[in-house]
Amino acid sequence: MKRSMLLLSLSLMLVTFPAAAQQGSRIAHQSTEGRPFSPAIQVDKTYWLSGKLGATSQTREMNEGRTAAETHNIMRSFQELLGELGMDLSNIVRLQYT
């Protein structure tokens, strides 16, 4: 019985320690607009930024150039957020869009 408990304890440690080592420290940068998500999450030295919408009342009324205008709005928004975090667009490693 003691041997079984020892083996169980050792096997749990093997599972628990690697998972704890991978978690790192997490800091959520809360939105000031009262939204239920964070605009940025910091895990160790990496920041993960949430998605953005580029649509505004002005772009919704546009017949031509709407996509370009909304893309500029999104990038400007990322630029402002990165500035608040002490970074700029050159710090972006990966950008995914859908």
PDB file of N, CA and C in Angstrom:
ATOM      1  N   MET A   1       0.821  -1.193   0.000  1.00  0.00           N
ATOM      2  CA  MET A   1       0.000   0.000   0.000  1.00  0.00           C
ATOM      3  C   MET A   1       0.867   1.261   0.000  1.00  0.00           C
ATOM      4  N   LYS A   2       1.911   1.268   0.835  1.00  0.00           N
ATOM      5  CA  LYS A   2       2.794   2.431   0.885  1.00  0.00           C
ATOM      6  C   LYS A   2       3.491   2.635  -0.454  1.00  0.00           C
ATOM      7  N   ARG A   3       3.859   1.512  -1.073  1.00  0.00           N
ATOM      8  CA  ARG A   3       4.540   1.602  -2.360  1.00  0.00           C
ATOM      9  C   ARG A   3       3.592   2.182  -3.422  1.00  0.00           C
ATOM     10  N   SER A   4       2.344   1.781  -3.393  1.00  0.00           N
ATOM     11  CA  SER A   4       1.359   2.297  -4.348  1.00  0.00           C
ATOM     12  C   SER A   4       1.163   3.799  -4.173  1.00  0.00           C
ATOM     13  N   MET A   5       1.088   4.236  -2.930  1.00  0.00           N
ATOM     14  CA  MET A   5       0.923   5.668  -2.659  1.00  0.00           C
ATOM     15  C   MET A   5       2.148   6.459  -3.115  1.00  0.00           C
ATOM     16  N   LEU A   6       3.332   5.890  -2.900  1.00  0.00           N
ATOM     17  CA  LEU A   6       4.558   6.552  -3.322  1.00  0.00           C
ATOM     18  C   LEU A   6       4.596   6.684  -4.844  1.00  0.00           C
ATOM     19  N   LEU A   7       4.261   5.605  -5.551  1.00  0.00           N
ATOM     20  CA  LEU A   7       4.238   5.642  -7.013  1.00  0.00           C
ATOM     21  C   LEU A   7       3.198   6.636  -7.529  1.00  0.00           C
ATOM     22  N   LEU A   8       2.050   6.666  -6.890  1.00  0.00           N
ATOM     23  CA  LEU A   8       1.011   7.614  -7.283  1.00  0.00           C
ATOM     24  C   LEU A   8       1.485   9.051  -7.073  1.00  0.00           C
ATOM     25  N   SER A   9       2.110   9.304  -5.943  1.00  0.00           N
ATOM     26  CA  SER A   9       2.620  10.649  -5.649  1.00  0.00           C
ATOM     27  C   SER A   9       3.678  11.074  -6.658  1.00  0.00           C
ATOM     28  N   LEU A  10       4.596  10.165  -6.977  1.00  0.00           N
ATOM     29  CA  LEU A  10       5.646  10.482  -7.946  1.00  0.00           C
ATOM     30  C   LEU A  10       5.070  10.737  -9.334  1.00  0.00           C
ATOM     31  N   SER A  11       4.097   9.933  -9.726  1.00  0.00           N
ATOM     32  CA  SER A  11       3.507  10.133 -11.055  1.00  0.00           C
ATOM     33  C   SER A  11       2.750  11.458 -11.126  1.00  0.00           C
ATOM     34  N   LEU A  12       2.086  11.863 -10.048  1.00  0.00           N
ATOM     35  CA  LEU A  12       1.399  13.158 -10.029  1.00  0.00           C
ATOM     36  C   LEU A  12       2.395  14.312 -10.116  1.00  0.00           C
ATOM     37  N   MET A  13       3.542  14.162  -9.466  1.00  0.00           N
ATOM     38  CA  MET A  13       4.562  15.207  -9.534  1.00  0.00           C
ATOM     39  C   MET A  13       5.094  15.343 -10.955  1.00  0.00           C
ATOM     40  N   LEU A  14       5.235  14.217 -11.655  1.00  0.00           N
ATOM     41  CA  LEU A  14       5.724  14.268 -13.028  1.00  0.00           C
ATOM     42  C   LEU A  14       4.751  15.005 -13.939  1.00  0.00           C
ATOM     43  N   VAL A  15       3.484  14.914 -13.635  1.00  0.00           N
ATOM     44  CA  VAL A  15       2.475  15.598 -14.437  1.00  0.00           C
ATOM     45  C   VAL A  15       2.354  17.059 -14.022  1.00  0.00           C
ATOM     46  N   THR A  16       2.401  17.338 -12.736  1.00  0.00           N
ATOM     47  CA  THR A  16       2.156  18.677 -12.209  1.00  0.00           C
ATOM     48  C   THR A  16       3.304  19.644 -12.475  1.00  0.00           C
ATOM     49  N   PHE A  17       4.537  19.245 -12.249  1.00  0.00           N
ATOM     50  CA  PHE A  17       5.660  20.167 -12.375  1.00  0.00           C
ATOM     51  C   PHE A  17       5.858  20.704 -13.787  1.00  0.00           C
ATOM     52  N   PRO A  18       5.825  19.870 -14.839  1.00  0.00           N
ATOM     53  CA  PRO A  18       5.969  20.458 -16.177  1.00  0.00           C
ATOM     54  C   PRO A  18       4.836  21.429 -16.519  1.00  0.00           C
ATOM     55  N   ALA A  19       3.625  21.119 -16.103  1.00  0.00           N
ATOM     56  CA  ALA A  19       2.501  22.017 -16.391  1.00  0.00           C
ATOM     57  C   ALA A  19       2.689  23.346 -15.678  1.00  0.00           C
ATOM     58  N   ALA A  20       3.151  23.313 -14.438  1.00  0.00           N
ATOM     59  CA  ALA A  20       3.372  24.548 -13.685  1.00  0.00           C
ATOM     60  C   ALA A  20       4.504  25.364 -14.298  1.00  0.00           C
ATOM     61  N   ALA A  21       5.520  24.693 -14.808  1.00  0.00           N
ATOM     62  CA  ALA A  21       6.649  25.398 -15.403  1.00  0.00           C
ATOM     63  C   ALA A  21       6.248  26.099 -16.695  1.00  0.00           C
ATOM     64  N   GLN A  22       5.274  25.563 -17.414  1.00  0.00           N
ATOM     65  CA  GLN A  22       4.871  26.141 -18.687  1.00  0.00           C
ATOM     66  C   GLN A  22       3.896  27.305 -18.530  1.00  0.00           C
ATOM     67  N   GLN A  23       3.244  27.435 -17.403  1.00  0.00           N
ATOM     68  CA  GLN A  23       2.212  28.455 -17.260  1.00  0.00           C
ATOM     69  C   GLN A  23       2.772  29.867 -17.287  1.00  0.00           C
ATOM     70  N   GLY A  24       3.852  30.138 -16.613  1.00  0.00           N
ATOM     71  CA  GLY A  24       4.409  31.476 -16.592  1.00  0.00           C
ATOM     72  C   GLY A  24       3.487  32.451 -15.870  1.00  0.00           C
ATOM     73  N   SER A  25       3.922  33.691 -15.796  1.00  0.00           N
ATOM     74  CA  SER A  25       3.096  34.698 -15.138  1.00  0.00           C
ATOM     75  C   SER A  25       2.171  35.331 -16.165  1.00  0.00           C
ATOM     76  N   ARG A  26       0.944  35.591 -15.743  1.00  0.00           N
ATOM     77  CA  ARG A  26      -0.048  36.173 -16.647  1.00  0.00           C
ATOM     78  C   ARG A  26      -0.553  37.486 -16.073  1.00  0.00           C
ATOM     79  N   ILE A  27      -0.598  38.492 -16.923  1.00  0.00           N
ATOM     80  CA  ILE A  27      -1.127  39.791 -16.531  1.00  0.00           C
ATOM     81  C   ILE A  27      -2.145  40.208 -17.583  1.00  0.00           C
ATOM     82  N   ALA A  28      -3.364  40.455 -17.166  1.00  0.00           N
ATOM     83  CA  ALA A  28      -4.404  40.919 -18.090  1.00  0.00           C
ATOM     84  C   ALA A  28      -4.465  42.435 -18.022  1.00  0.00           C
ATOM     85  N   HIS A  29      -4.400  43.073 -19.149  1.00  0.00           N
ATOM     86  CA  HIS A  29      -4.525  44.530 -19.226  1.00  0.00           C
ATOM     87  C   HIS A  29      -5.990  44.834 -19.501  1.00  0.00           C
ATOM     88  N   GLN A  30      -6.679  45.256 -18.471  1.00  0.00           N
ATOM     89  CA  GLN A  30      -8.133  45.404 -18.520  1.00  0.00           C
ATOM     90  C   GLN A  30      -8.564  46.596 -19.362  1.00  0.00           C
ATOM     91  N   SER A  31      -9.669  46.412 -20.019  1.00  0.00           N
ATOM     92  CA  SER A  31     -10.265  47.474 -20.815  1.00  0.00           C
ATOM     93  C   SER A  31     -10.907  48.502 -19.892  1.00  0.00           C
ATOM     94  N   THR A  32     -10.791  49.756 -20.253  1.00  0.00           N
ATOM     95  CA  THR A  32     -11.423  50.809 -19.457  1.00  0.00           C
ATOM     96  C   THR A  32     -12.850  51.055 -19.907  1.00  0.00           C
ATOM     97  N   GLU A  33     -13.272  50.361 -20.954  1.00  0.00           N
ATOM     98  CA  GLU A  33     -14.602  50.589 -21.502  1.00  0.00           C
ATOM     99  C   GLU A  33     -15.641  49.645 -20.909  1.00  0.00           C
ATOM    100  N   GLY A  34     -15.280  48.859 -19.904  1.00  0.00           N
ATOM    101  CA  GLY A  34     -16.226  47.958 -19.263  1.00  0.00           C
ATOM    102  C   GLY A  34     -16.592  46.741 -20.091  1.00  0.00           C
ATOM    103  N   ARG A  35     -15.775  46.411 -21.057  1.00  0.00           N
ATOM    104  CA  ARG A  35     -16.057  45.242 -21.889  1.00  0.00           C
ATOM    105  C   ARG A  35     -15.582  43.975 -21.185  1.00  0.00           C
ATOM    106  N   PRO A  36     -16.175  42.823 -21.527  1.00  0.00           N
ATOM    107  CA  PRO A  36     -15.855  41.581 -20.808  1.00  0.00           C
ATOM    108  C   PRO A  36     -14.590  40.874 -21.297  1.00  0.00           C
ATOM    109  N   PHE A  37     -13.690  41.571 -21.961  1.00  0.00           N
ATOM    110  CA  PHE A  37     -12.447  40.962 -22.420  1.00  0.00           C
ATOM    111  C   PHE A  37     -11.317  41.964 -22.251  1.00  0.00           C
ATOM    112  N   SER A  38     -10.101  41.461 -22.297  1.00  0.00           N
ATOM    113  CA  SER A  38      -8.930  42.322 -22.163  1.00  0.00           C
ATOM    114  C   SER A  38      -8.358  42.630 -23.535  1.00  0.00           C
ATOM    115  N   PRO A  39      -7.940  43.856 -23.772  1.00  0.00           N
ATOM    116  CA  PRO A  39      -7.326  44.174 -25.058  1.00  0.00           C
ATOM    117  C   PRO A  39      -5.957  43.519 -25.224  1.00  0.00           C
ATOM    118  N   ALA A  40      -5.306  43.177 -24.087  1.00  0.00           N
ATOM    119  CA  ALA A  40      -3.989  42.535 -24.150  1.00  0.00           C
ATOM    120  C   ALA A  40      -3.798  41.654 -22.921  1.00  0.00           C
ATOM    121  N   ILE A  41      -3.149  40.526 -23.147  1.00  0.00           N
ATOM    122  CA  ILE A  41      -2.764  39.619 -22.064  1.00  0.00           C
ATOM    123  C   ILE A  41      -1.259  39.439 -22.162  1.00  0.00           C
ATOM    124  N   GLN A  42      -0.566  39.569 -21.043  1.00  0.00           N
ATOM    125  CA  GLN A  42       0.879  39.371 -21.022  1.00  0.00           C
ATOM    126  C   GLN A  42       1.172  38.033 -20.368  1.00  0.00           C
ATOM    127  N   VAL A  43       1.916  37.176 -21.060  1.00  0.00           N
ATOM    128  CA  VAL A  43       2.390  35.909 -20.513  1.00  0.00           C
ATOM    129  C   VAL A  43       3.904  35.958 -20.605  1.00  0.00           C
ATOM    130  N   ASP A  44       4.553  36.049 -19.457  1.00  0.00           N
ATOM    131  CA  ASP A  44       5.999  36.261 -19.385  1.00  0.00           C
ATOM    132  C   ASP A  44       6.356  37.511 -20.191  1.00  0.00           C
ATOM    133  N   LYS A  45       7.139  37.371 -21.262  1.00  0.00           N
ATOM    134  CA  LYS A  45       7.556  38.541 -22.043  1.00  0.00           C
ATOM    135  C   LYS A  45       6.780  38.684 -23.348  1.00  0.00           C
ATOM    136  N   THR A  46       5.721  37.894 -23.509  1.00  0.00           N
ATOM    137  CA  THR A  46       4.930  37.928 -24.737  1.00  0.00           C
ATOM    138  C   THR A  46       3.566  38.542 -24.462  1.00  0.00           C
ATOM    139  N   TYR A  47       3.135  39.433 -25.329  1.00  0.00           N
ATOM    140  CA  TYR A  47       1.801  40.029 -25.242  1.00  0.00           C
ATOM    141  C   TYR A  47       0.928  39.430 -26.337  1.00  0.00           C
ATOM    142  N   TRP A  48      -0.299  39.089 -25.975  1.00  0.00           N
ATOM    143  CA  TRP A  48      -1.298  38.601 -26.921  1.00  0.00           C
ATOM    144  C   TRP A  48      -2.381  39.664 -26.989  1.00  0.00           C
ATOM    145  N   LEU A  49      -2.599  40.224 -28.162  1.00  0.00           N
ATOM    146  CA  LEU A  49      -3.582  41.288 -28.325  1.00  0.00           C
ATOM    147  C   LEU A  49      -4.875  40.709 -28.872  1.00  0.00           C
ATOM    148  N   SER A  50      -5.986  41.210 -28.371  1.00  0.00           N
ATOM    149  CA  SER A  50      -7.282  40.737 -28.871  1.00  0.00           C
ATOM    150  C   SER A  50      -7.579  41.379 -30.219  1.00  0.00           C
ATOM    151  N   GLY A  51      -8.547  40.816 -30.907  1.00  0.00           N
ATOM    152  CA  GLY A  51      -8.923  41.310 -32.225  1.00  0.00           C
ATOM    153  C   GLY A  51      -9.558  42.688 -32.168  1.00  0.00           C
ATOM    154  N   LYS A  52      -9.600  43.329 -33.289  1.00  0.00           N
ATOM    155  CA  LYS A  52     -10.151  44.685 -33.396  1.00  0.00           C
ATOM    156  C   LYS A  52     -11.147  44.751 -34.543  1.00  0.00           C
ATOM    157  N   LEU A  53     -12.059  45.684 -34.441  1.00  0.00           N
ATOM    158  CA  LEU A  53     -12.977  46.002 -35.532  1.00  0.00           C
ATOM    159  C   LEU A  53     -12.628  47.392 -36.041  1.00  0.00           C
ATOM    160  N   GLY A  54     -12.587  47.539 -37.338  1.00  0.00           N
ATOM    161  CA  GLY A  54     -12.232  48.833 -37.910  1.00  0.00           C
ATOM    162  C   GLY A  54     -13.419  49.666 -38.327  1.00  0.00           C
ATOM    163  N   ALA A  55     -14.611  49.094 -38.220  1.00  0.00           N
ATOM    164  CA  ALA A  55     -15.812  49.800 -38.668  1.00  0.00           C
ATOM    165  C   ALA A  55     -16.149  50.959 -37.739  1.00  0.00           C
ATOM    166  N   THR A  56     -16.467  52.081 -38.339  1.00  0.00           N
ATOM    167  CA  THR A  56     -16.948  53.253 -37.602  1.00  0.00           C
ATOM    168  C   THR A  56     -18.192  53.758 -38.327  1.00  0.00           C
ATOM    169  N   SER A  57     -18.838  54.731 -37.762  1.00  0.00           N
ATOM    170  CA  SER A  57     -20.017  55.295 -38.437  1.00  0.00           C
ATOM    171  C   SER A  57     -19.625  55.902 -39.783  1.00  0.00           C
ATOM    172  N   GLN A  58     -18.411  56.445 -39.867  1.00  0.00           N
ATOM    173  CA  GLN A  58     -17.942  57.024 -41.133  1.00  0.00           C
ATOM    174  C   GLN A  58     -17.681  55.948 -42.182  1.00  0.00           C
ATOM    175  N   THR A  59     -17.007  54.860 -41.789  1.00  0.00           N
ATOM    176  CA  THR A  59     -16.680  53.829 -42.784  1.00  0.00           C
ATOM    177  C   THR A  59     -17.915  53.064 -43.236  1.00  0.00           C
ATOM    178  N   ARG A  60     -18.905  52.942 -42.388  1.00  0.00           N
ATOM    179  CA  ARG A  60     -20.129  52.234 -42.775  1.00  0.00           C
ATOM    180  C   ARG A  60     -20.861  52.946 -43.913  1.00  0.00           C
ATOM    181  N   GLU A  61     -20.691  54.251 -44.012  1.00  0.00           N
ATOM    182  CA  GLU A  61     -21.363  55.037 -45.048  1.00  0.00           C
ATOM    183  C   GLU A  61     -20.580  55.082 -46.360  1.00  0.00           C
ATOM    184  N   MET A  62     -19.353  54.549 -46.356  1.00  0.00           N
ATOM    185  CA  MET A  62     -18.504  54.627 -47.551  1.00  0.00           C
ATOM    186  C   MET A  62     -18.902  53.576 -48.580  1.00  0.00           C
ATOM    187  N   ASN A  63     -18.923  53.971 -49.840  1.00  0.00           N
ATOM    188  CA  ASN A  63     -19.162  53.032 -50.930  1.00  0.00           C
ATOM    189  C   ASN A  63     -17.846  52.498 -51.485  1.00  0.00           C
ATOM    190  N   GLU A  64     -16.829  53.335 -51.510  1.00  0.00           N
ATOM    191  CA  GLU A  64     -15.517  52.935 -52.012  1.00  0.00           C
ATOM    192  C   GLU A  64     -14.463  53.198 -50.946  1.00  0.00           C
ATOM    193  N   GLY A  65     -13.471  52.327 -50.898  1.00  0.00           N
ATOM    194  CA  GLY A  65     -12.358  52.512 -49.969  1.00  0.00           C
ATOM    195  C   GLY A  65     -12.651  52.094 -48.545  1.00  0.00           C
ATOM    196  N   ARG A  66     -13.779  51.435 -48.326  1.00  0.00           N
ATOM    197  CA  ARG A  66     -14.161  51.058 -46.964  1.00  0.00           C
ATOM    198  C   ARG A  66     -13.166  50.072 -46.348  1.00  0.00           C
ATOM    199  N   THR A  67     -12.762  49.064 -47.108  1.00  0.00           N
ATOM    200  CA  THR A  67     -11.841  48.058 -46.575  1.00  0.00           C
ATOM    201  C   THR A  67     -10.521  48.691 -46.169  1.00  0.00           C
ATOM    202  N   ALA A  68      -9.983  49.546 -47.011  1.00  0.00           N
ATOM    203  CA  ALA A  68      -8.713  50.211 -46.697  1.00  0.00           C
ATOM    204  C   ALA A  68      -8.857  51.099 -45.466  1.00  0.00           C
ATOM    205  N   ALA A  69      -9.947  51.840 -45.373  1.00  0.00           N
ATOM    206  CA  ALA A  69     -10.165  52.734 -44.227  1.00  0.00           C
ATOM    207  C   ALA A  69     -10.291  51.941 -42.929  1.00  0.00           C
ATOM    208  N   GLU A  70     -11.019  50.834 -42.971  1.00  0.00           N
ATOM    209  CA  GLU A  70     -11.180  50.020 -41.768  1.00  0.00           C
ATOM    210  C   GLU A  70      -9.864  49.352 -41.375  1.00  0.00           C
ATOM    211  N   THR A  71      -9.070  48.943 -42.360  1.00  0.00           N
ATOM    212  CA  THR A  71      -7.754  48.365 -42.069  1.00  0.00           C
ATOM    213  C   THR A  71      -6.867  49.397 -41.390  1.00  0.00           C
ATOM    214  N   HIS A  72      -6.889  50.632 -41.864  1.00  0.00           N
ATOM    215  CA  HIS A  72      -6.110  51.707 -41.230  1.00  0.00           C
ATOM    216  C   HIS A  72      -6.590  51.941 -39.794  1.00  0.00           C
ATOM    217  N   ASN A  73      -7.896  51.896 -39.569  1.00  0.00           N
ATOM    218  CA  ASN A  73      -8.431  52.065 -38.209  1.00  0.00           C
ATOM    219  C   ASN A  73      -7.918  50.971 -37.278  1.00  0.00           C
ATOM    220  N   ILE A  74      -7.917  49.740 -37.774  1.00  0.00           N
ATOM    221  CA  ILE A  74      -7.448  48.611 -36.958  1.00  0.00           C
ATOM    222  C   ILE A  74      -5.975  48.787 -36.615  1.00  0.00           C
ATOM    223  N   MET A  75      -5.154  49.099 -37.602  1.00  0.00           N
ATOM    224  CA  MET A  75      -3.719  49.244 -37.353  1.00  0.00           C
ATOM    225  C   MET A  75      -3.438  50.432 -36.433  1.00  0.00           C
ATOM    226  N   ARG A  76      -4.191  51.503 -36.577  1.00  0.00           N
ATOM    227  CA  ARG A  76      -4.041  52.663 -35.686  1.00  0.00           C
ATOM    228  C   ARG A  76      -4.392  52.270 -34.245  1.00  0.00           C
ATOM    229  N   SER A  77      -5.423  51.449 -34.095  1.00  0.00           N
ATOM    230  CA  SER A  77      -5.834  50.980 -32.775  1.00  0.00           C
ATOM    231  C   SER A  77      -4.752  50.103 -32.143  1.00  0.00           C
ATOM    232  N   PHE A  78      -4.158  49.211 -32.952  1.00  0.00           N
ATOM    233  CA  PHE A  78      -3.053  48.384 -32.448  1.00  0.00           C
ATOM    234  C   PHE A  78      -1.867  49.257 -32.068  1.00  0.00           C
ATOM    235  N   GLN A  79      -1.592  50.265 -32.874  1.00  0.00           N
ATOM    236  CA  GLN A  79      -0.478  51.169 -32.606  1.00  0.00           C
ATOM    237  C   GLN A  79      -0.674  51.892 -31.272  1.00  0.00           C
ATOM    238  N   GLU A  80      -1.880  52.344 -31.000  1.00  0.00           N
ATOM    239  CA  GLU A  80      -2.176  53.020 -29.731  1.00  0.00           C
ATOM    240  C   GLU A  80      -2.010  52.068 -28.552  1.00  0.00           C
ATOM    241  N   LEU A  81      -2.534  50.844 -28.683  1.00  0.00           N
ATOM    242  CA  LEU A  81      -2.422  49.867 -27.601  1.00  0.00           C
ATOM    243  C   LEU A  81      -0.965  49.491 -27.357  1.00  0.00           C
ATOM    244  N   LEU A  82      -0.224  49.249 -28.425  1.00  0.00           N
ATOM    245  CA  LEU A  82       1.197  48.931 -28.267  1.00  0.00           C
ATOM    246  C   LEU A  82       1.938  50.090 -27.606  1.00  0.00           C
ATOM    247  N   GLY A  83       1.589  51.325 -27.956  1.00  0.00           N
ATOM    248  CA  GLY A  83       2.208  52.491 -27.331  1.00  0.00           C
ATOM    249  C   GLY A  83       1.965  52.525 -25.828  1.00  0.00           C
ATOM    250  N   GLU A  84       0.749  52.162 -25.410  1.00  0.00           N
ATOM    251  CA  GLU A  84       0.433  52.103 -23.979  1.00  0.00           C
ATOM    252  C   GLU A  84       1.277  51.048 -23.271  1.00  0.00           C
ATOM    253  N   LEU A  85       1.679  50.012 -24.005  1.00  0.00           N
ATOM    254  CA  LEU A  85       2.482  48.928 -23.434  1.00  0.00           C
ATOM    255  C   LEU A  85       3.977  49.168 -23.615  1.00  0.00           C
ATOM    256  N   GLY A  86       4.341  50.330 -24.167  1.00  0.00           N
ATOM    257  CA  GLY A  86       5.754  50.666 -24.353  1.00  0.00           C
ATOM    258  C   GLY A  86       6.374  50.028 -25.587  1.00  0.00           C
ATOM    259  N   MET A  87       5.557  49.721 -26.584  1.00  0.00           N
ATOM    260  CA  MET A  87       6.052  49.087 -27.805  1.00  0.00           C
ATOM    261  C   MET A  87       5.509  49.825 -29.025  1.00  0.00           C
ATOM    262  N   ASP A  88       5.886  49.326 -30.209  1.00  0.00           N
ATOM    263  CA  ASP A  88       5.340  49.863 -31.456  1.00  0.00           C
ATOM    264  C   ASP A  88       5.107  48.716 -32.433  1.00  0.00           C
ATOM    265  N   LEU A  89       4.698  49.039 -33.657  1.00  0.00           N
ATOM    266  CA  LEU A  89       4.352  48.008 -34.640  1.00  0.00           C
ATOM    267  C   LEU A  89       5.526  47.098 -34.993  1.00  0.00           C
ATOM    268  N   SER A  90       6.759  47.561 -34.797  1.00  0.00           N
ATOM    269  CA  SER A  90       7.919  46.721 -35.106  1.00  0.00           C
ATOM    270  C   SER A  90       8.051  45.546 -34.139  1.00  0.00           C
ATOM    271  N   ASN A  91       7.328  45.584 -33.020  1.00  0.00           N
ATOM    272  CA  ASN A  91       7.369  44.495 -32.048  1.00  0.00           C
ATOM    273  C   ASN A  91       6.410  43.359 -32.380  1.00  0.00           C
ATOM    274  N   ILE A  92       5.591  43.522 -33.415  1.00  0.00           N
ATOM    275  CA  ILE A  92       4.645  42.466 -33.783  1.00  0.00           C
ATOM    276  C   ILE A  92       5.399  41.320 -34.435  1.00  0.00           C
ATOM    277  N   VAL A  93       5.171  40.112 -33.912  1.00  0.00           N
ATOM    278  CA  VAL A  93       5.817  38.921 -34.447  1.00  0.00           C
ATOM    279  C   VAL A  93       4.900  38.217 -35.432  1.00  0.00           C
ATOM    280  N   ARG A  94       3.624  38.165 -35.114  1.00  0.00           N
ATOM    281  CA  ARG A  94       2.670  37.456 -35.963  1.00  0.00           C
ATOM    282  C   ARG A  94       1.336  38.192 -35.945  1.00  0.00           C
ATOM    283  N   LEU A  95       0.741  38.295 -37.105  1.00  0.00           N
ATOM    284  CA  LEU A  95      -0.568  38.918 -37.234  1.00  0.00           C
ATOM    285  C   LEU A  95      -1.459  37.943 -37.975  1.00  0.00           C
ATOM    286  N   GLN A  96      -2.573  37.599 -37.374  1.00  0.00           N
ATOM    287  CA  GLN A  96      -3.504  36.657 -37.998  1.00  0.00           C
ATOM    288  C   GLN A  96      -4.817  37.365 -38.249  1.00  0.00           C
ATOM    289  N   TYR A  97      -5.328  37.235 -39.433  1.00  0.00           N
ATOM    290  CA  TYR A  97      -6.615  37.839 -39.750  1.00  0.00           C
ATOM    291  C   TYR A  97      -7.512  36.804 -40.400  1.00  0.00           C
ATOM    292  N   THR A  98      -8.801  36.984 -40.204  1.00  0.00           N
ATOM    293  CA  THR A  98      -9.773  36.062 -40.808  1.00  0.00           C
ATOM    294  C   THR A  98     -10.900  36.837 -41.430  1.00  0.00           C
TER     295      THR A  98
END
